[in-house]
């Protein structure tokens, strides 16, 4: 007897399958009968088993995959699934008809080994690598060569997505670069333009280049280093301000460029002058897609929009202007890039457009500087096929804009896979303190799907309240103020002094690729001595927690493998302090001294490490910091500075004002440090801080810093994946009933 399901026509069954996971389709329909097998052929040919429950995954992998492996044309593999696939690909011809392979969330070490298993697949020409984590285990250039040569040099299309780490190819100076004439298309994120010209030697026959640049342009001379077959060039450079000279450099790299796409941000007026831009285009140009966010260096500059539009008569454009600060968003009609990063104030023009197809290719949106969610609706309604939507809320001065009628609700986004609204209501309730036996802390956020669990965990709640509590405790206080210092806190400062002395015992060996290898000696000494130092600093009753405390302490000063430091390491030190508070080694009387004395000493040590060993800023995706390394000195430092204090936000970046106050305020000390290690105009190398200096009041700056810290640091997977959890810092969900206090008695704080 036929089931009711079998009575349904194929069209209806396939429509049902659209609402199922591809793994569920294979698990449910494969092998039932020839009709179902034929109907679900698409799911045989294009296989992705990620997020399939474990038992189903094992059944599909062991029972079904061997039967359909020769039919598979495209396959998606996450690193977490890799052990089984290593064995599977080692079998000769098991995926003989594979054409495209997508690899997600791999490290270069594991991927290097996996590529060794890819052999003799005559149809396999395309590889897509998403969210690649580049480590220090091998040179970026050598790893890239391994990818380009995979499957006996049969690959023609190699694509690293925008979530992958940026490649530094200048680390390959001493290597004999091989030539890979098979590569026709490469999508990749590079550090600078120097790395682009390294590619010339490696892939001389490339026809399509899609490049994201992570860092400011490096001036290079093209000479004869041209891509003689390159017809399509796409450049995404939103991390710094480009100039017209930068655009000229890129347009000279091939004599046969036909299809061009640029997404830029700039202070250079020439780049919004249509006549100037048109004059730069090569005669071979067939299609030109252009997007630029322009911010004038002089906010008092007189921008005549009509004049600007007149220069673009030969190229149809769309534009929006923010009257508050004269920023302009300008692009050729039919925006072609799949990424859109935009201030919410540009919603004005978009809100009045109806059923526009201009932004139909956008898949990833970041809308920032948002005051109210209603501001984003006009933008989102134009991007109906978006996959990832990130909305960053900030507390900013009032808008001086004519009210715009915006849509009341978001359009239905049927493809949306990831939504992050980075704004968190701050509770005044205190975190619970429930010390438990110690255990070695380990990372637990293995996948981006666990970010929701992280934000609902005890650790997240306790830490955010801890940050707020200390933020309030130092309101209006100077570093030099006399504050209560317990004997334990004094010993912890001495612990940092001893770590500082280790630098003298591990002198620099000479800078290599990114940092000085002597840092590894310093870090090894830290790991060797840390438990002893903690025992000396803490009373014996707290020694039972040293194993867990030591995990956070050793993670607080950077990574000895990658020779880098960032907000994740700063977070580890803050969690170290939180642990001390939870076990009551530090109490409410230490609140002010924790920031003004202990954390200030920690900053001094970290800066000496950064300068002595040339530590790299850690990471690139979402690991937000304001001086390449830190965030908390700006957050807590903005609380120290009051609206009736000695300096206004706009004066904070002026050396005449911060010079004599830098030792008293964390914020100003951080500004001074930036200007000591960086050159050039402040608005170029520290554009975010420059923008913040235009906020009228310190109270507003501080509120914005809190929200930015949650949204751009704590809520970012690249940082969260490295957070350590033990018994003191628990990944368990927050119980429904609220806890009591961070300390067993609430700490006295000053309300802002």
XYZ file of C-alpha atoms in Angstrom:
752
model
C 0.000 0.000 0.000
C 1.378 3.399 -0.995
C 1.865 5.961 1.750
C 0.159 9.337 1.533
C 3.552 10.895 0.971
C 4.072 8.876 -2.202
C 0.778 10.139 -3.609
C 2.106 13.688 -3.712
C 3.596 14.854 -7.025
C 7.361 15.382 -7.291
C 6.948 19.159 -7.450
C 5.229 19.206 -4.062
C 7.759 16.843 -2.503
C 10.630 18.986 -3.739
C 8.938 22.048 -2.272
C 8.799 20.228 1.073
C 12.503 19.411 0.737
C 13.279 23.117 0.458
C 12.290 23.471 4.115
C 14.466 20.568 5.253
C 18.173 20.336 5.919
C 19.969 18.619 3.038
C 21.166 15.971 5.487
C 17.579 15.262 6.521
C 16.585 14.828 2.876
C 19.311 12.232 2.319
C 18.541 10.483 5.603
C 14.784 10.359 4.968
C 14.445 9.659 1.245
C 17.579 7.876 0.045
C 17.013 4.246 -0.850
C 13.237 4.220 -0.352
C 12.570 3.531 -4.032
C 13.855 4.532 -7.453
C 11.382 7.409 -7.738
C 12.606 9.099 -4.543
C 16.209 8.462 -5.504
C 15.709 10.135 -8.860
C 13.712 13.001 -7.348
C 16.459 13.814 -4.808
C 19.354 13.584 -7.266
C 20.205 17.234 -6.574
C 20.875 16.379 -2.916
C 23.231 13.589 -3.985
C 25.161 15.951 -6.191
C 25.457 18.837 -3.707
C 26.173 17.597 -0.184
C 26.462 19.567 3.056
C 26.049 17.708 6.342
C 26.868 20.544 8.728
C 24.355 20.938 11.573
C 23.028 17.451 10.933
C 22.552 15.728 14.280
C 25.429 13.410 15.131
C 23.689 10.043 14.736
C 22.181 11.052 11.405
C 25.581 12.345 10.288
C 27.217 9.001 11.101
C 24.488 7.082 9.274
C 24.746 9.254 6.163
C 28.530 9.193 6.191
C 28.921 5.452 6.683
C 25.870 4.086 4.825
C 24.811 6.609 2.188
C 27.920 8.565 1.193
C 29.828 5.490 -0.079
C 26.932 4.757 -2.439
C 26.654 8.274 -3.863
C 30.289 9.468 -3.721
C 30.759 9.137 -7.473
C 27.674 11.344 -8.020
C 28.810 14.180 -5.750
C 29.663 17.341 -7.692
C 29.965 19.786 -4.794
C 30.781 19.083 -1.160
C 30.918 21.253 1.987
C 33.209 20.142 4.831
C 33.632 21.856 8.201
C 36.863 21.205 10.077
C 34.935 19.559 12.899
C 33.927 16.859 10.379
C 37.442 16.482 8.981
C 38.616 13.282 10.755
C 36.113 11.161 8.831
C 36.756 12.927 5.529
C 40.522 12.456 5.833
C 39.961 8.724 5.603
C 37.304 9.065 2.943
C 39.409 11.134 0.537
C 42.370 8.798 0.905
C 40.392 6.179 -1.046
C 41.266 6.415 -4.705
C 38.500 7.757 -6.966
C 35.904 7.915 -4.159
C 34.918 11.426 -5.324
C 35.919 11.092 -8.949
C 33.272 13.518 -10.263
C 33.703 16.198 -7.618
C 33.861 19.666 -9.192
C 33.712 22.055 -6.224
C 34.870 21.695 -2.627
C 33.951 24.167 0.139
C 36.005 24.039 3.349
C 34.770 25.978 6.389
C 36.429 26.979 9.686
C 39.755 25.264 9.052
C 43.194 26.185 10.327
C 46.055 26.270 7.852
C 47.753 23.350 9.658
C 44.858 20.918 9.230
C 43.991 22.160 5.782
C 47.588 21.648 4.648
C 47.336 17.986 5.667
C 43.902 17.578 4.110
C 45.099 18.929 0.769
C 47.590 16.057 0.695
C 44.647 13.673 0.262
C 43.265 15.390 -2.855
C 44.557 13.485 -5.869
C 43.533 12.445 -9.368
C 40.120 14.117 -9.428
C 39.976 15.162 -13.052
C 36.837 17.318 -12.676
C 37.817 19.039 -9.428
C 38.732 22.613 -10.453
C 37.152 24.883 -7.853
C 37.886 25.253 -4.125
C 36.189 27.685 -1.721
C 37.768 28.235 1.693
C 35.681 30.066 4.292
C 36.729 31.479 7.692
C 40.313 30.240 7.369
C 42.465 30.700 10.483
C 46.097 31.373 9.568
C 48.492 30.359 12.330
C 52.231 30.845 12.770
C 52.935 27.189 12.069
C 53.913 27.944 8.476
C 54.550 30.873 6.182
C 51.445 32.261 4.498
C 53.121 32.087 1.107
C 54.035 28.425 1.453
C 50.503 27.576 2.534
C 49.003 29.473 -0.400
C 51.255 27.555 -2.778
C 49.971 24.314 -1.280
C 46.407 25.371 -2.055
C 47.211 26.520 -5.586
C 48.951 23.236 -6.387
C 46.264 20.949 -4.931
C 44.941 18.045 -6.993
C 48.090 17.976 -9.135
C 47.677 21.603 -10.283
C 44.196 20.995 -11.684
C 42.535 23.829 -9.751
C 41.515 26.850 -11.789
C 39.381 28.766 -9.272
C 40.563 29.375 -5.681
C 38.390 31.500 -3.412
C 39.041 32.571 0.188
C 35.989 34.329 1.597
C 36.035 37.669 3.452
C 35.935 35.885 6.827
C 39.322 34.272 6.179
C 42.497 35.753 7.635
C 44.583 38.086 5.490
C 47.661 36.671 3.761
C 51.109 38.192 4.143
C 53.100 37.035 1.131
C 56.199 39.109 1.850
C 57.104 36.434 4.427
C 58.097 34.305 1.439
C 61.042 36.475 0.368
C 63.633 33.738 0.753
C 61.519 31.005 -0.828
C 61.710 30.098 -4.490
C 58.204 30.962 -5.596
C 56.728 28.386 -7.947
C 54.503 29.289 -10.869
C 50.894 28.106 -11.024
C 49.695 28.766 -14.535
C 46.542 26.756 -13.887
C 44.937 29.475 -11.717
C 42.406 31.577 -13.618
C 40.542 33.125 -10.665
C 41.672 34.000 -7.149
C 39.613 35.589 -4.357
C 41.798 36.512 -1.390
C 42.380 38.997 1.439
C 45.892 40.460 1.485
C 47.735 42.587 3.994
C 48.939 45.328 1.585
C 49.562 46.062 -2.084
C 53.058 44.590 -1.733
C 51.405 41.203 -1.346
C 49.395 41.798 -4.517
C 52.529 42.131 -6.600
C 53.895 38.939 -5.077
C 50.976 37.190 -6.747
C 52.265 38.206 -10.171
C 55.064 35.673 -9.898
C 52.779 32.910 -8.661
C 49.726 33.154 -10.938
C 50.770 34.907 -14.167
C 47.786 33.568 -16.138
C 45.091 34.739 -13.736
C 42.092 36.319 -15.460
C 39.996 37.289 -12.422
C 41.281 38.779 -9.155
C 38.939 39.639 -6.282
C 40.979 41.198 -3.479
C 40.331 42.612 -0.029
C 43.118 44.669 1.527
C 43.434 44.612 5.302
C 45.986 47.377 5.836
C 46.929 50.744 4.353
C 48.430 50.842 0.915
C 52.154 50.363 0.555
C 53.664 52.450 -2.201
C 55.052 50.196 -4.913
C 56.491 50.700 -8.376
C 54.791 48.529 -10.943
C 57.718 48.299 -13.412
C 57.094 45.196 -15.492
C 55.168 43.361 -12.778
C 51.891 43.179 -14.617
C 49.181 40.556 -14.908
C 49.122 40.313 -18.686
C 45.938 38.229 -18.818
C 43.991 39.877 -16.012
C 40.616 41.054 -17.317
C 38.569 41.309 -14.123
C 39.735 43.148 -10.998
C 37.668 43.639 -7.845
C 39.074 45.529 -4.839
C 37.476 45.937 -1.394
C 39.418 48.352 0.828
C 37.270 49.716 3.649
C 39.877 49.580 6.431
C 41.599 52.881 5.712
C 41.394 56.013 3.565
C 42.459 55.504 -0.054
C 43.800 58.191 -2.379
C 43.605 58.775 -6.102
C 47.228 57.592 -6.373
C 46.210 54.247 -4.899
C 43.544 53.860 -7.564
C 46.051 54.727 -10.294
C 48.412 52.030 -9.023
C 45.739 49.355 -9.208
C 44.584 50.326 -12.677
C 48.114 49.889 -14.033
C 48.540 46.256 -13.055
C 47.174 44.862 -16.330
C 47.068 46.143 -19.914
C 43.839 44.270 -20.696
C 41.518 45.166 -17.806
C 37.878 44.978 -18.864
C 35.728 44.517 -15.755
C 36.477 46.684 -12.727
C 34.951 46.921 -9.254
C 36.170 49.084 -6.359
C 34.744 49.566 -2.850
C 36.681 52.297 -1.048
C 36.605 54.872 1.736
C 38.477 58.131 1.328
C 39.245 61.696 2.347
C 40.369 62.437 -1.229
C 37.844 64.617 -3.067
C 39.229 63.410 -6.411
C 37.683 60.003 -5.773
C 34.142 61.437 -5.790
C 34.876 63.558 -8.851
C 33.420 61.595 -11.753
C 35.564 63.279 -14.385
C 38.740 62.528 -12.450
C 37.787 58.884 -11.918
C 36.658 58.422 -15.532
C 39.951 59.800 -16.808
C 41.818 57.062 -14.931
C 39.915 54.166 -16.496
C 41.816 52.209 -19.158
C 40.488 52.252 -22.705
C 39.836 48.509 -22.493
C 37.199 48.971 -19.757
C 33.840 47.335 -20.491
C 32.161 47.412 -17.068
C 32.933 49.664 -14.124
C 31.386 49.261 -10.666
C 32.378 51.779 -8.044
C 31.423 52.505 -4.451
C 32.985 55.029 -2.104
C 32.267 56.389 1.353
C 33.735 59.869 1.356
C 34.500 61.758 4.552
C 35.995 65.245 4.195
C 39.013 65.987 6.364
C 37.575 69.434 6.996
C 34.055 69.207 8.415
C 33.543 72.855 7.471
C 34.238 72.160 3.814
C 31.556 73.373 1.423
C 30.300 70.357 -0.536
C 28.044 71.135 -3.462
C 26.173 67.977 -4.358
C 24.979 69.366 -7.670
C 28.563 70.036 -8.684
C 29.560 66.491 -7.739
C 26.653 64.988 -9.680
C 27.538 67.009 -12.772
C 30.922 65.284 -12.897
C 29.244 61.869 -13.164
C 27.186 62.521 -16.300
C 28.923 59.743 -18.224
C 28.487 57.164 -15.431
C 25.065 56.719 -13.753
C 25.380 56.859 -9.971
C 23.328 56.826 -6.775
C 24.348 58.789 -3.732
C 23.349 59.770 -0.212
C 24.765 62.532 1.979
C 24.810 62.836 5.763
C 24.207 66.479 6.623
C 25.674 66.050 10.115
C 29.261 65.480 9.051
C 29.177 65.854 5.248
C 29.869 62.173 4.598
C 28.831 60.942 1.178
C 27.978 57.418 0.065
C 28.269 57.250 -3.707
C 28.159 54.275 -6.040
C 27.389 53.311 -9.585
C 23.811 52.159 -10.045
C 23.205 48.463 -9.391
C 25.591 47.967 -6.485
C 27.626 44.861 -7.375
C 29.563 43.986 -4.222
C 28.085 41.299 -1.958
C 29.166 43.290 1.123
C 27.673 46.577 2.291
C 29.075 48.473 5.279
C 27.148 51.668 5.888
C 26.289 54.248 8.533
C 22.617 54.193 9.465
C 22.308 57.894 8.616
C 22.448 56.973 4.936
C 19.010 55.382 5.263
C 17.415 58.690 4.271
C 17.536 58.207 0.498
C 16.998 54.459 0.668
C 13.787 54.845 2.675
C 12.000 56.590 -0.181
C 12.945 53.985 -2.791
C 10.390 51.274 -3.413
C 11.059 47.806 -4.834
C 14.516 48.787 -6.003
C 16.808 46.079 -7.347
C 19.974 48.133 -6.857
C 21.192 46.106 -3.859
C 19.942 42.654 -4.838
C 23.479 41.217 -4.843
C 24.204 42.229 -1.248
C 24.543 39.228 1.064
C 26.424 40.677 4.051
C 25.405 43.971 5.707
C 26.955 45.894 8.576
C 24.974 48.987 9.596
C 26.792 51.035 12.211
C 26.400 54.254 14.239
C 22.735 53.391 14.747
C 20.667 55.212 17.365
C 17.285 53.593 16.695
C 16.437 50.357 14.907
C 13.970 52.231 12.711
C 16.976 53.804 10.990
C 18.044 50.487 9.482
C 14.701 49.511 7.969
C 15.124 51.689 4.901
C 18.503 50.107 4.168
C 17.446 46.532 4.826
C 14.334 46.806 2.657
C 16.660 47.292 -0.318
C 18.730 44.171 0.498
C 16.149 41.419 0.518
C 18.582 38.579 -0.175
C 20.907 39.287 2.728
C 22.447 36.333 4.573
C 24.222 38.147 7.427
C 22.915 41.316 9.070
C 24.903 43.093 11.782
C 23.475 46.243 13.369
C 25.792 48.195 15.670
C 24.014 50.527 18.071
C 25.807 53.539 19.533
C 24.882 56.357 21.876
C 25.551 59.487 19.837
C 24.615 63.159 19.962
C 21.111 63.961 18.684
C 20.625 63.908 14.918
C 20.000 67.232 13.233
C 18.127 65.790 10.300
C 14.779 66.281 8.695
C 12.540 63.399 9.808
C 12.288 60.667 7.214
C 9.353 58.345 6.866
C 10.835 54.888 7.284
C 9.195 51.490 6.933
C 7.538 50.391 10.169
C 8.637 46.784 9.877
C 11.516 44.925 8.314
C 10.792 43.140 5.053
C 10.677 39.359 5.124
C 14.260 38.136 4.748
C 13.844 34.494 3.802
C 17.586 33.896 3.318
C 18.796 35.502 6.537
C 21.135 33.122 8.360
C 22.792 35.387 10.952
C 21.413 38.450 12.744
C 23.296 40.435 15.382
C 21.891 43.567 17.009
C 24.812 44.787 19.041
C 23.054 46.709 21.770
C 22.602 45.418 25.302
C 20.394 46.792 28.066
C 22.523 47.111 31.146
C 21.142 45.679 34.351
C 22.040 47.104 37.735
C 21.731 43.755 39.436
C 24.965 42.161 40.523
C 26.424 38.868 39.455
C 26.320 35.901 41.732
C 29.432 34.778 43.511
C 29.633 31.049 44.038
C 33.241 29.885 44.195
C 33.765 26.242 43.292
C 36.816 23.991 43.169
C 39.399 24.903 40.574
C 39.901 23.315 37.179
C 42.082 24.165 34.216
C 40.053 26.521 31.992
C 39.485 25.544 28.372
C 37.793 27.162 25.338
C 34.238 25.947 24.730
C 32.861 28.190 21.961
C 33.904 25.923 19.112
C 31.336 27.081 16.582
C 29.539 30.331 15.799
C 26.266 28.573 16.638
C 27.385 28.645 20.305
C 27.461 32.446 20.395
C 23.865 32.503 21.606
C 24.781 30.175 24.471
C 27.756 32.420 25.304
C 25.557 35.510 25.546
C 23.122 33.616 27.777
C 25.841 32.159 30.001
C 26.736 32.982 33.588
C 30.170 34.091 32.406
C 28.781 36.673 29.987
C 26.363 38.093 32.542
C 28.924 38.225 35.337
C 31.623 39.744 33.181
C 29.447 42.493 31.688
C 28.229 43.471 35.150
C 31.822 43.367 36.403
C 32.922 45.764 33.646
C 30.029 48.112 34.448
C 30.767 47.995 38.174
C 34.409 48.966 37.721
C 33.392 51.558 35.146
C 31.214 53.308 37.710
C 33.757 52.939 40.508
C 36.398 55.095 38.768
C 34.034 57.860 37.673
C 35.856 61.164 38.131
C 38.926 59.523 39.706
C 42.553 59.993 38.612
C 45.234 57.313 38.471
C 47.243 59.291 41.020
C 44.385 59.537 43.530
C 44.926 57.943 46.900
C 42.628 54.905 47.039
C 42.477 51.887 49.363
C 44.926 49.159 48.302
C 44.691 45.778 49.997
C 47.773 43.699 50.669
C 46.649 41.162 48.042
C 46.277 43.819 45.366
C 49.663 45.260 46.292
C 51.201 41.795 45.870
C 49.508 41.413 42.472
C 51.105 44.672 41.350
C 54.429 43.266 42.525
C 53.705 40.122 40.483
C 53.403 42.320 37.376
C 56.653 44.049 38.332
C 58.392 40.678 38.365
C 56.936 39.807 34.959
C 58.302 43.140 33.735
C 61.762 42.175 34.983
C 61.605 39.010 32.857
C 61.867 41.272 29.785
C 65.363 42.279 30.870
C 66.226 38.598 31.219
C 64.954 37.850 27.683
C 66.500 40.565 25.477
C 65.312 40.930 21.866
C 66.978 38.676 19.300
C 66.184 40.825 16.296
C 62.863 41.352 14.572
C 61.817 38.731 12.048
C 58.568 38.385 10.133
C 56.080 40.002 12.485
C 57.703 39.952 15.900
C 60.797 39.134 17.884
C 61.227 35.448 18.747
C 62.612 36.423 22.164
C 58.991 36.960 23.189
C 58.614 33.187 23.207
C 61.404 33.009 25.799
C 59.605 35.625 27.895
C 56.314 33.756 27.626
C 57.979 30.445 28.487
C 59.397 32.045 31.620
C 55.924 33.378 32.455
C 54.454 29.878 32.210
C 57.330 28.443 34.234
C 57.084 30.958 37.087
C 53.399 31.941 37.137
C 52.136 29.378 39.644
C 54.925 30.238 42.073
C 54.214 33.952 41.703
C 50.497 33.402 42.305
C 51.190 31.416 45.455
C 53.364 34.263 46.724
C 50.671 36.842 45.944
C 47.664 34.996 47.385
C 46.854 33.736 50.843
C 47.037 29.975 51.281
C 43.244 29.674 51.436
C 43.095 30.711 47.759
C 45.769 28.301 46.511
C 43.080 25.757 45.599
C 42.076 28.082 42.730
C 45.567 28.614 41.308
C 45.191 26.117 38.462
C 42.249 28.056 37.046
C 43.720 31.484 37.823
C 46.960 30.500 36.125
C 45.144 29.676 32.890
C 43.811 33.225 32.620
C 47.048 34.875 33.747
C 49.182 33.076 31.162
C 46.684 34.009 28.439
C 46.755 37.708 29.357
C 49.921 38.873 27.614
C 49.676 37.623 24.052
C 50.182 34.480 21.991
C 53.678 33.021 21.938
C 53.053 31.126 18.703
C 51.670 33.995 16.639
C 53.674 36.699 18.454
C 50.566 38.841 18.753
C 48.393 40.581 21.321
C 44.847 41.916 21.221
C 41.569 42.505 22.985
C 41.147 38.790 23.623
C 44.266 38.786 25.804
C 43.106 41.955 27.544
C 39.816 40.140 28.183
C 41.716 37.202 29.707
C 43.355 39.536 32.246
C 39.988 41.068 33.125
C 38.597 37.549 33.647
C 41.617 36.820 35.858
C 40.610 39.782 38.041
C 36.965 38.654 38.001
C 38.047 35.242 39.309
C 39.932 36.930 42.154
C 36.782 38.871 43.008
C 34.597 35.770 42.952
C 36.824 33.909 45.412
C 37.012 37.131 47.474
C 40.771 37.457 47.225
C 39.819 40.977 46.107
C 36.861 42.745 47.709
C 34.652 45.757 47.165
C 37.266 48.014 48.803
C 39.612 47.174 45.910
C 37.209 48.358 43.167
C 38.957 51.624 42.365
C 42.483 50.285 42.837
C 41.755 47.404 40.446
C 41.457 49.909 37.592
C 43.641 52.823 38.719
C 46.568 50.776 40.023
C 46.479 47.114 38.972
C 45.061 47.513 35.467
C 47.179 50.614 34.844
C 50.303 48.592 35.742
C 49.134 45.805 33.445
C 48.858 48.306 30.575
C 52.395 49.542 31.154
C 53.709 45.977 31.042
C 51.751 45.101 27.882
C 52.973 48.214 26.101
C 56.555 47.404 26.981
C 56.040 43.878 25.625
C 54.502 45.263 22.431
C 57.354 47.667 21.809
C 60.202 45.397 22.892
C 59.100 42.348 20.922
C 57.143 44.081 18.104
C 53.991 42.106 18.864
C 51.414 42.086 16.074
C 47.812 43.197 16.673
C 45.898 39.942 17.089
C 43.387 38.859 14.465
C 41.443 40.784 11.875
C 37.710 39.784 11.926
C 35.732 41.723 14.486
C 38.529 41.835 17.087
C 37.845 45.485 17.738
C 40.393 47.622 19.502
C 41.030 51.336 19.460
C 44.833 51.493 19.419
C 45.551 48.159 17.646
C 45.717 46.327 20.980
C 43.415 47.583 23.763
C 39.848 48.625 24.455
C 39.304 48.781 28.218
C 41.576 51.807 28.876
C 39.298 53.816 26.592
C 36.153 52.490 28.251
C 37.176 52.924 31.888
C 39.279 55.963 30.989
C 36.257 57.758 29.548
C 34.526 57.208 32.902
C 37.419 58.920 34.701
C 36.911 62.030 32.576
C 33.786 63.929 33.598
C 31.763 66.532 31.753
C 32.969 69.211 34.182
C 36.544 67.891 34.191
C 39.813 69.339 32.914
C 39.414 68.400 29.253
C 36.699 67.994 26.609
C 36.478 65.040 24.204
C 37.584 67.168 21.249
C 40.718 68.197 23.178
C 41.685 64.626 24.079
C 43.567 64.084 20.811
C 45.435 67.414 21.040
C 48.950 67.004 22.453
C 48.775 70.412 24.102
C 46.038 69.065 26.370
C 46.834 65.391 26.889
C 50.608 65.806 27.408
C 50.408 66.816 31.066
C 47.348 64.698 31.906
C 48.313 61.350 30.369
C 49.615 59.893 33.641
C 46.351 60.674 35.436
C 43.819 59.287 32.954
C 43.852 55.938 31.158
C 42.143 57.398 28.089
C 44.709 60.156 27.629
C 47.579 57.790 28.350
C 46.302 55.564 25.553
C 46.087 58.529 23.156
C 49.667 59.472 24.035
C 50.809 55.893 23.387
C 49.163 55.888 19.959
C 50.995 59.053 18.946
C 54.282 57.618 20.187
C 54.069 54.501 18.031
C 52.252 55.859 14.967
C 53.047 58.605 12.515
C 50.887 60.774 10.302
C 47.673 62.696 10.954
C 45.607 61.311 13.829
C 42.411 61.172 11.760
C 44.113 58.813 9.315
C 45.684 56.248 11.633
C 42.967 56.407 14.346
C 39.808 57.406 12.516
C 37.406 55.876 15.063
C 38.939 57.765 17.982
C 38.961 60.876 15.827
C 35.224 60.470 15.249
C 34.631 59.866 18.957
C 36.412 63.122 19.789
C 33.534 64.943 18.093
C 31.067 63.681 20.724
C 30.169 66.589 22.971
C 30.185 64.985 26.436
C 32.294 62.379 28.219
C 29.168 60.740 29.625
C 28.014 60.079 26.056
C 31.461 58.818 25.081
C 31.413 56.386 27.998
C 27.940 55.085 27.195
C 28.981 54.531 23.596
C 32.184 52.777 24.679
C 30.213 50.301 26.785
C 27.929 49.400 23.915
C 30.825 49.229 21.480
C 32.731 46.899 23.803
C 29.820 44.499 24.026
C 29.041 44.620 20.317
C 32.521 44.705 18.825
C 34.493 42.597 21.306
C 32.378 40.306 23.479
C 29.844 39.475 20.764
C 32.410 38.645 18.091
C 33.078 34.968 17.433
C 36.782 35.468 16.504
C 37.359 36.605 20.096
C 34.762 34.501 21.889
C 36.150 31.256 20.460
C 39.327 31.773 22.512
C 37.642 32.591 25.846
C 38.545 30.091 28.552
C 35.916 28.561 30.821
C 36.307 26.699 34.081
C 34.342 26.510 37.296
C 34.802 30.166 38.237
C 34.034 31.438 34.730
C 31.131 29.184 33.840
C 29.625 28.493 30.420
C 26.429 27.280 32.110
C 23.264 29.264 31.310
C 22.057 31.951 33.695
C 19.379 30.518 36.006
C 15.948 32.106 35.804
C 16.240 33.574 39.284
C 18.661 36.482 39.512
C 21.849 36.190 41.527
C 23.075 38.370 44.327
C 26.362 40.171 43.968
C 29.679 40.181 42.169
C 31.233 40.491 45.588
C 29.217 38.899 48.402
C 28.383 42.441 49.445
C 27.597 45.020 46.723
C 30.536 47.283 45.976
C 29.918 50.991 46.666
C 29.999 52.838 43.342
C 29.442 56.372 42.152
C 26.459 56.785 39.863
C 27.132 58.628 36.617
